[in-house]
C-alpha atoms as a printed R data frame, in Angstrom:
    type eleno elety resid chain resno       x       y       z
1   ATOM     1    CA   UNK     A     1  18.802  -4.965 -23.918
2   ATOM     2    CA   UNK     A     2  17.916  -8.085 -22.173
3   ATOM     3    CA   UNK     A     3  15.613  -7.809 -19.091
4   ATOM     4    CA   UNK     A     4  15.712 -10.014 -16.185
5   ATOM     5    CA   UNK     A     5  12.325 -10.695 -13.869
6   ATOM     6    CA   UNK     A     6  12.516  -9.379 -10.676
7   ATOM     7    CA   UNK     A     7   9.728 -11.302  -8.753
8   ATOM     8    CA   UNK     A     8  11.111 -11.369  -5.221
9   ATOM     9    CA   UNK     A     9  12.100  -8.048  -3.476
10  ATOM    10    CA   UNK     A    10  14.833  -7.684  -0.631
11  ATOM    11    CA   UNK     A    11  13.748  -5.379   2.270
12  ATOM    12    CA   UNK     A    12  16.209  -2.676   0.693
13  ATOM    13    CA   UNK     A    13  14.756  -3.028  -2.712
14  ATOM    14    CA   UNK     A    14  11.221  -2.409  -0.756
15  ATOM    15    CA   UNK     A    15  12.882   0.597   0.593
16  ATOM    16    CA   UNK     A    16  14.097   2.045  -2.894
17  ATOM    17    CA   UNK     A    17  10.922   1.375  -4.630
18  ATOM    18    CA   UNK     A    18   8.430   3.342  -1.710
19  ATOM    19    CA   UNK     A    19  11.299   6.288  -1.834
20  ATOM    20    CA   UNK     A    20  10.666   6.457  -5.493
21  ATOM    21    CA   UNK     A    21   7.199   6.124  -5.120
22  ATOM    22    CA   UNK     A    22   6.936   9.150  -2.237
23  ATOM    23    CA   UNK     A    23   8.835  11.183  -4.237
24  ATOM    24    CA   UNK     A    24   6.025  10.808  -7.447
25  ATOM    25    CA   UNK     A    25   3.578  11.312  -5.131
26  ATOM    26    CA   UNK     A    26   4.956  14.554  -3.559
27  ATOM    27    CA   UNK     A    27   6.192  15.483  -7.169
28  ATOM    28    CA   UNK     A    28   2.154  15.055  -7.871
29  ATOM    29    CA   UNK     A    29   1.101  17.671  -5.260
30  ATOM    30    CA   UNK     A    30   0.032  20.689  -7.810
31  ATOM    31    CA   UNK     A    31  -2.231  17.952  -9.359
32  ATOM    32    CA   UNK     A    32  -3.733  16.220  -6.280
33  ATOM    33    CA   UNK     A    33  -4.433  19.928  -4.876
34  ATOM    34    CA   UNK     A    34  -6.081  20.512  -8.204
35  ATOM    35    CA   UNK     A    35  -8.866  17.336  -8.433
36  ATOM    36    CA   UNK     A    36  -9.233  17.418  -4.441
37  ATOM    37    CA   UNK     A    37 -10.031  21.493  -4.600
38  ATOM    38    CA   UNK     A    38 -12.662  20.771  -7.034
39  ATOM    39    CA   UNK     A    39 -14.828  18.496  -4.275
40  ATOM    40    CA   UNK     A    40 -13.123  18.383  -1.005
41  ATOM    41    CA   UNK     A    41 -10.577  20.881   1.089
42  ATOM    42    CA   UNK     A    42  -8.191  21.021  -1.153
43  ATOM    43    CA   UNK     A    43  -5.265  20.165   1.189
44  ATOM    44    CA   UNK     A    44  -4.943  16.678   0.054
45  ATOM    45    CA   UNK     A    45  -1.970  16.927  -1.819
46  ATOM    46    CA   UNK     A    46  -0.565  19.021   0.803
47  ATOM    47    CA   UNK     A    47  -0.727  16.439   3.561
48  ATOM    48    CA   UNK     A    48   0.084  13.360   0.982
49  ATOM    49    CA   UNK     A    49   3.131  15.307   0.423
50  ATOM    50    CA   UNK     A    50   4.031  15.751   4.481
51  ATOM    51    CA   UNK     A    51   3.039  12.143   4.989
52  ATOM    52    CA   UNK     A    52   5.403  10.703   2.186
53  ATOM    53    CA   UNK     A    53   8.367  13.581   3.091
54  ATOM    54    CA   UNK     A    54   8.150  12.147   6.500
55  ATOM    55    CA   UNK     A    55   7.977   8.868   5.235
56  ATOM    56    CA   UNK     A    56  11.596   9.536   2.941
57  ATOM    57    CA   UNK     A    57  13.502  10.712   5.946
58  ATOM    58    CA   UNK     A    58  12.325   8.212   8.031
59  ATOM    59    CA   UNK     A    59  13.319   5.372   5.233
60  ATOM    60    CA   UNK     A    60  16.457   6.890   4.988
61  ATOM    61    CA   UNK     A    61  17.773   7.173   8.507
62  ATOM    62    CA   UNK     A    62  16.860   2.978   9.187
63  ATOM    63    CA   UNK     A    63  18.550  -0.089   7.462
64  ATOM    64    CA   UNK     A    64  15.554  -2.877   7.476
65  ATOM    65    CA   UNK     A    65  16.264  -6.428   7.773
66  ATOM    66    CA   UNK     A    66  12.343  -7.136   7.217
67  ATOM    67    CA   UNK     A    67   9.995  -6.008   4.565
68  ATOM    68    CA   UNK     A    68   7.360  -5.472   7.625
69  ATOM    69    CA   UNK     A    69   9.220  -2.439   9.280
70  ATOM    70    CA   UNK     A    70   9.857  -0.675   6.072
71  ATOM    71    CA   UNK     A    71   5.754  -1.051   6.039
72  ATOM    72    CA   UNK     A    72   5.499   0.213   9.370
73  ATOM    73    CA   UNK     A    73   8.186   2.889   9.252
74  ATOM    74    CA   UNK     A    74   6.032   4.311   6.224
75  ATOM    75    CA   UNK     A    75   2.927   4.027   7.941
76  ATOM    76    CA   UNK     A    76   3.788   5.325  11.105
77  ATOM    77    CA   UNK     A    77   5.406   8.066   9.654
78  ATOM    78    CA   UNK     A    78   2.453   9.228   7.758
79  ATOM    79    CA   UNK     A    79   0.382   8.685  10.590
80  ATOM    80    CA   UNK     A    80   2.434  10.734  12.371
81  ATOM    81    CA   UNK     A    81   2.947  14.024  10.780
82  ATOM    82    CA   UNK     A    82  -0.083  14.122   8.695
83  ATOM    83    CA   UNK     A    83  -2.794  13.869  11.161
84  ATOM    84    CA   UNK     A    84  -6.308  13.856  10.057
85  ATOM    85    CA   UNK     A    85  -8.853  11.481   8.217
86  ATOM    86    CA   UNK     A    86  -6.138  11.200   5.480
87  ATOM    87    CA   UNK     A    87  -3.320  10.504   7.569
88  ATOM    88    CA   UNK     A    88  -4.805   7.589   9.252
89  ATOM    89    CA   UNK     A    89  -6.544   5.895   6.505
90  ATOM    90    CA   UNK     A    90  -3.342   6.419   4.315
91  ATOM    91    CA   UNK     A    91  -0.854   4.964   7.381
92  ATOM    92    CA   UNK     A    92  -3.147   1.996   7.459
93  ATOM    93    CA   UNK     A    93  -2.672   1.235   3.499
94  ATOM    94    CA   UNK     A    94   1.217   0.563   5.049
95  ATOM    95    CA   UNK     A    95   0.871  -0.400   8.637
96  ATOM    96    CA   UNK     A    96  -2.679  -2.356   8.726
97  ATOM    97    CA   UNK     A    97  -1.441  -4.633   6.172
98  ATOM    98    CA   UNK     A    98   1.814  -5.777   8.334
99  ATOM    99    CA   UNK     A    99   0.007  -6.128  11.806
100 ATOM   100    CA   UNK     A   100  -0.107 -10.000  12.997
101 ATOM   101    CA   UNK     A   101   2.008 -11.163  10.117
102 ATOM   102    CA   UNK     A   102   4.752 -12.969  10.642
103 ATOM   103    CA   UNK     A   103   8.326 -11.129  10.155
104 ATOM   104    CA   UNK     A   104   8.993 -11.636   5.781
105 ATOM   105    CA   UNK     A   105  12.983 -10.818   4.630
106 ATOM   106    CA   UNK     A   106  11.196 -10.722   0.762
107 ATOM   107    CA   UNK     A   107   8.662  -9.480  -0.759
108 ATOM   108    CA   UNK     A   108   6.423 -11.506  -4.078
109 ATOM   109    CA   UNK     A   109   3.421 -10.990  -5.436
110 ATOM   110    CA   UNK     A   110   2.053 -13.277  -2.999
111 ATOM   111    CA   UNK     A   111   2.520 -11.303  -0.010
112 ATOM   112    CA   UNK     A   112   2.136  -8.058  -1.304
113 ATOM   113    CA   UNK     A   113  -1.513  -9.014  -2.167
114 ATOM   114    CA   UNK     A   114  -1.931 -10.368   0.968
115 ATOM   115    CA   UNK     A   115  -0.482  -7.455   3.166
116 ATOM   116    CA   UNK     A   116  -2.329  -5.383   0.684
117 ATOM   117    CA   UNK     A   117  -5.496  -7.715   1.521
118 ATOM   118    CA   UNK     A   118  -5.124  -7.042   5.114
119 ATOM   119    CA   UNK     A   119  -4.536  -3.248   4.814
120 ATOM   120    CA   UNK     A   120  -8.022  -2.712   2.971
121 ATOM   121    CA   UNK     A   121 -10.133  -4.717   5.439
122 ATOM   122    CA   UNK     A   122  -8.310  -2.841   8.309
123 ATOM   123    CA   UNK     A   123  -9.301   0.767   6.292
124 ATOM   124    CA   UNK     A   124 -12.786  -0.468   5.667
125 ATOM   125    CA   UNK     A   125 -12.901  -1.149   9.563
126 ATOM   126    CA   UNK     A   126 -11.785   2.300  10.398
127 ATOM   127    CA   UNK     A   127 -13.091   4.542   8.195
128 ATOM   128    CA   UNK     A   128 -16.306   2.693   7.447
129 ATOM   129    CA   UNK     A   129 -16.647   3.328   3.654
130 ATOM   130    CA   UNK     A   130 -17.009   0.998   0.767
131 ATOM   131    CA   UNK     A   131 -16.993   0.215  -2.600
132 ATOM   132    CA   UNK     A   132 -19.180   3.123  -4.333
133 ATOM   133    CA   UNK     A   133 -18.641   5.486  -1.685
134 ATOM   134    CA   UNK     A   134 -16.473   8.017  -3.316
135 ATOM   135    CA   UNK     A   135 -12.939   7.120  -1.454
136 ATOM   136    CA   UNK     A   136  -9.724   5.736  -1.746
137 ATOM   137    CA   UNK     A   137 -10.949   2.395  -1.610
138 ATOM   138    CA   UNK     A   138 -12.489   2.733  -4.850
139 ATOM   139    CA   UNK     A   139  -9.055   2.757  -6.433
140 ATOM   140    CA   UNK     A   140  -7.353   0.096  -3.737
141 ATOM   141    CA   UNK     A   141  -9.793  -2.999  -3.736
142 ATOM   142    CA   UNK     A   142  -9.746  -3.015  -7.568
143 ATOM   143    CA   UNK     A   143  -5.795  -3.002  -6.931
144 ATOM   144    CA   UNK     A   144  -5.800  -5.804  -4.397
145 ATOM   145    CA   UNK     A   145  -8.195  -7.885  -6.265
146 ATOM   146    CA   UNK     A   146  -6.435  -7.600  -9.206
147 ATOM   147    CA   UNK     A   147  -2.836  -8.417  -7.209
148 ATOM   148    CA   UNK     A   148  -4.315 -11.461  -5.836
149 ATOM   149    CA   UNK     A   149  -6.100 -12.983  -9.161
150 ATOM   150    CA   UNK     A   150  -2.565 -12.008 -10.475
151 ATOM   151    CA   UNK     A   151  -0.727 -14.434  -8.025
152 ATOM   152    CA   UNK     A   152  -3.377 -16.926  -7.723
153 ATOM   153    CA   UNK     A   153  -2.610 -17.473 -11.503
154 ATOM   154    CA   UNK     A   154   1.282 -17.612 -10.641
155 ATOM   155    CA   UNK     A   155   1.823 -13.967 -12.577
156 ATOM   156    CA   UNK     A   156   5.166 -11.908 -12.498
157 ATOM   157    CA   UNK     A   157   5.178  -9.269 -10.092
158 ATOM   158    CA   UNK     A   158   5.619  -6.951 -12.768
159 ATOM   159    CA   UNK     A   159   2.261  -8.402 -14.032
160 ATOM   160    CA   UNK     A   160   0.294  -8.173 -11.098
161 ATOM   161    CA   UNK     A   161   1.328  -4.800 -10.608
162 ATOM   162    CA   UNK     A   162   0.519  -3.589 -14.160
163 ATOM   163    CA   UNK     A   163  -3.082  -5.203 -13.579
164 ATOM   164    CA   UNK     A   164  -3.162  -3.508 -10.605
165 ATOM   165    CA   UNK     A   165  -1.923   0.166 -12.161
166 ATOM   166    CA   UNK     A   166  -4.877  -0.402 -14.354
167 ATOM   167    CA   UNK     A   167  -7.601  -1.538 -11.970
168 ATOM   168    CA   UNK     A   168  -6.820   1.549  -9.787
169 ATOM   169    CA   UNK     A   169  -7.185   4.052 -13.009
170 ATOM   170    CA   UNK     A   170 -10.425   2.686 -13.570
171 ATOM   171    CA   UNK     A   171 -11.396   2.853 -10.480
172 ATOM   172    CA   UNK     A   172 -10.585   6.430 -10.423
173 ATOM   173    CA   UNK     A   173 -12.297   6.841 -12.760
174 ATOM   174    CA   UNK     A   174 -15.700   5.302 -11.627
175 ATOM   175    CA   UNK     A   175 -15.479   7.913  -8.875
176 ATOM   176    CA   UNK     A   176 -16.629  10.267 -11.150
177 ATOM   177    CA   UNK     A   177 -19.913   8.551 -11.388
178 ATOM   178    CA   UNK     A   178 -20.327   8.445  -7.494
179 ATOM   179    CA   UNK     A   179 -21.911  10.845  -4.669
180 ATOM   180    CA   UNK     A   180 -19.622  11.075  -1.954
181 ATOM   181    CA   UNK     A   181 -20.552   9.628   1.345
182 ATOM   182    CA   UNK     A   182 -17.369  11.160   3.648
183 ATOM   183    CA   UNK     A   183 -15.652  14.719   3.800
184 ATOM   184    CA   UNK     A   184 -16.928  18.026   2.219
185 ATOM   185    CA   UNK     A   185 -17.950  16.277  -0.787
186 ATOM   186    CA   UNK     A   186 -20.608  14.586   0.995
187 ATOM   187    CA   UNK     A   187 -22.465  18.041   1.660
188 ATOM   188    CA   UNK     A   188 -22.554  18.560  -2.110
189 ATOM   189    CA   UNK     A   189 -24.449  15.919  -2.902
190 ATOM   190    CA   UNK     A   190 -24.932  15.068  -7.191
191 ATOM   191    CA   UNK     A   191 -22.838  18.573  -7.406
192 ATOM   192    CA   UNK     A   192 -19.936  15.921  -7.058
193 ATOM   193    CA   UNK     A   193 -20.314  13.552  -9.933
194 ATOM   194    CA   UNK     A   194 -18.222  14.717 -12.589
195 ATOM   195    CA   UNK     A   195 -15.448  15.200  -9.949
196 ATOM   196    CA   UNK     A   196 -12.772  12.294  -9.711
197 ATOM   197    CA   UNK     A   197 -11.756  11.462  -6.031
198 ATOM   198    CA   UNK     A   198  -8.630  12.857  -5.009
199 ATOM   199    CA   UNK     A   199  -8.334   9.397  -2.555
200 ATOM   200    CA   UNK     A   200  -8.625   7.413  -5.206
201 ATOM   201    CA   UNK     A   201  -6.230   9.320  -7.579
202 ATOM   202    CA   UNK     A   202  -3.525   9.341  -5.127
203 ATOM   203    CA   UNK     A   203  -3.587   4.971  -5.014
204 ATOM   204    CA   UNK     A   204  -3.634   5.205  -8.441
205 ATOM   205    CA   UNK     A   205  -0.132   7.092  -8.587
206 ATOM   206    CA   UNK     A   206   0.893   4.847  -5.396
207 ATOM   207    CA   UNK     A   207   0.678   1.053  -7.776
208 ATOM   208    CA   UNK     A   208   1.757   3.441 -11.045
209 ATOM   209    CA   UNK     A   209   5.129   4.058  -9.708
210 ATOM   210    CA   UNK     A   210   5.358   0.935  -7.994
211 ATOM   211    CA   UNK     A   211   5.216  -0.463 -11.413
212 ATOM   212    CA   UNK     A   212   7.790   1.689 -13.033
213 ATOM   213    CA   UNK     A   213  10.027   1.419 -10.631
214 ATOM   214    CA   UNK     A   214   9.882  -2.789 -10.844
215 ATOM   215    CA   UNK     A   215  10.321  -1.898 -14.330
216 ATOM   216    CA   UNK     A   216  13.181  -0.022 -13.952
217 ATOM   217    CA   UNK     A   217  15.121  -2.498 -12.141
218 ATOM   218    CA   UNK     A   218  14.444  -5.120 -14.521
219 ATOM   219    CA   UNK     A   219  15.181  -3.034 -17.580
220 ATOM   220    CA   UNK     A   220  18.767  -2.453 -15.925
């Protein structure tokens, strides 16, 4: 079967691909419960799972005629009904990446690594951590730096998200390695290495099913 590149996405094809992505990550819930019981309060998967169910009904009930309110409807509606650490540091992935930029009808590799760009300096502002520090970012700057060396060198999207999929794993897996500086983890010290961050894991799923679902379309 040919397969046709799909480098540029439509506001409704932005739509489509975060409703398929919410619904891996809720589908991921047992699992996320699982890795973030081991170190943390073991609700993570339990709130990423109200933030993205929010997040589907709120997608579906709006038409979007930019890609930046589909960000913000996503963000705000995570914000929203999650509450918590998690909530806002996971609504900021979506709406700190759209705030101050002008209003885009597509989405490329381009912009996506530079809303993406945006979105990690505004979570590093907020919540303070860092590379190393046993978090979510740990999985999301490998991500972004990979999207943006994947667009400086003119890569498909496809591409850039694959590289990105992959930077996140590994970066998932480096937590491991790390003592955590934030949440319970923190209080238990080198009793955490060993233990993958359940942050982390959840950005990994978020560029995984990105990627399929690019995949998808262009496999149709």
């Amino acid at each position: 079967m040919a397969t046709q590149t799909l480098n540029t996405l439509n506001p409704n094809q932005v739509k489509e691909m975060f409703l398929y992505v919410g619904e891996k990550v809720v589908e991921s819930k047992p699992l996320l419960t699982k890795i973030d019981s081991a170190i943390g309060d073991g609700d993570h998967g339990i709130g990423m799972s109200v933030g993205f169910t929010k997040a589907e009904e709120s997608l579906k009930a709006t038409e979007f005629t930019t890609v930046n309110d589909v960000f913000k409807t996503i963000g705000m509606s995570m914000i929203s009904s999650m509450g918590g650490a998690s909530g806002v540091i996971f609504g900021t992935m979506f709406v700190g990446g759209i705030k101050g930029v002008e209003p885009k009808d597509t989405l490329d590799l381009a912009s996506l690594s530079e809303i993406y760009q945006k979105a990690l300096d505004a979570i590093k502002q907020r919540g303070k951590a860092e590379l190393g520090d046993k978090t979510m970012i740990d999985a999301f700057q490998p991500a972004v730096e990979a999207l943006k060396a994947s667009a400086a060198a003119n890569e498909s999207l496809v591409d850039g998200l694959r590289k990105a999929e992959t930077a996140a794993i590994e970066g998932v897996e480096a937590t491991k390695d790390y003592i955590a500086k934030f949440g319970r983890a923190k209080s238990l010290g080198e009793r955490a290495i060993g233990h993958q961050d359940a942050g982390a894991t959840t950005v990994s799923i978020i560029f995984k099913t990105m990627k399929e679902w690019v995949e998808g379309q262009e496999n149709e």
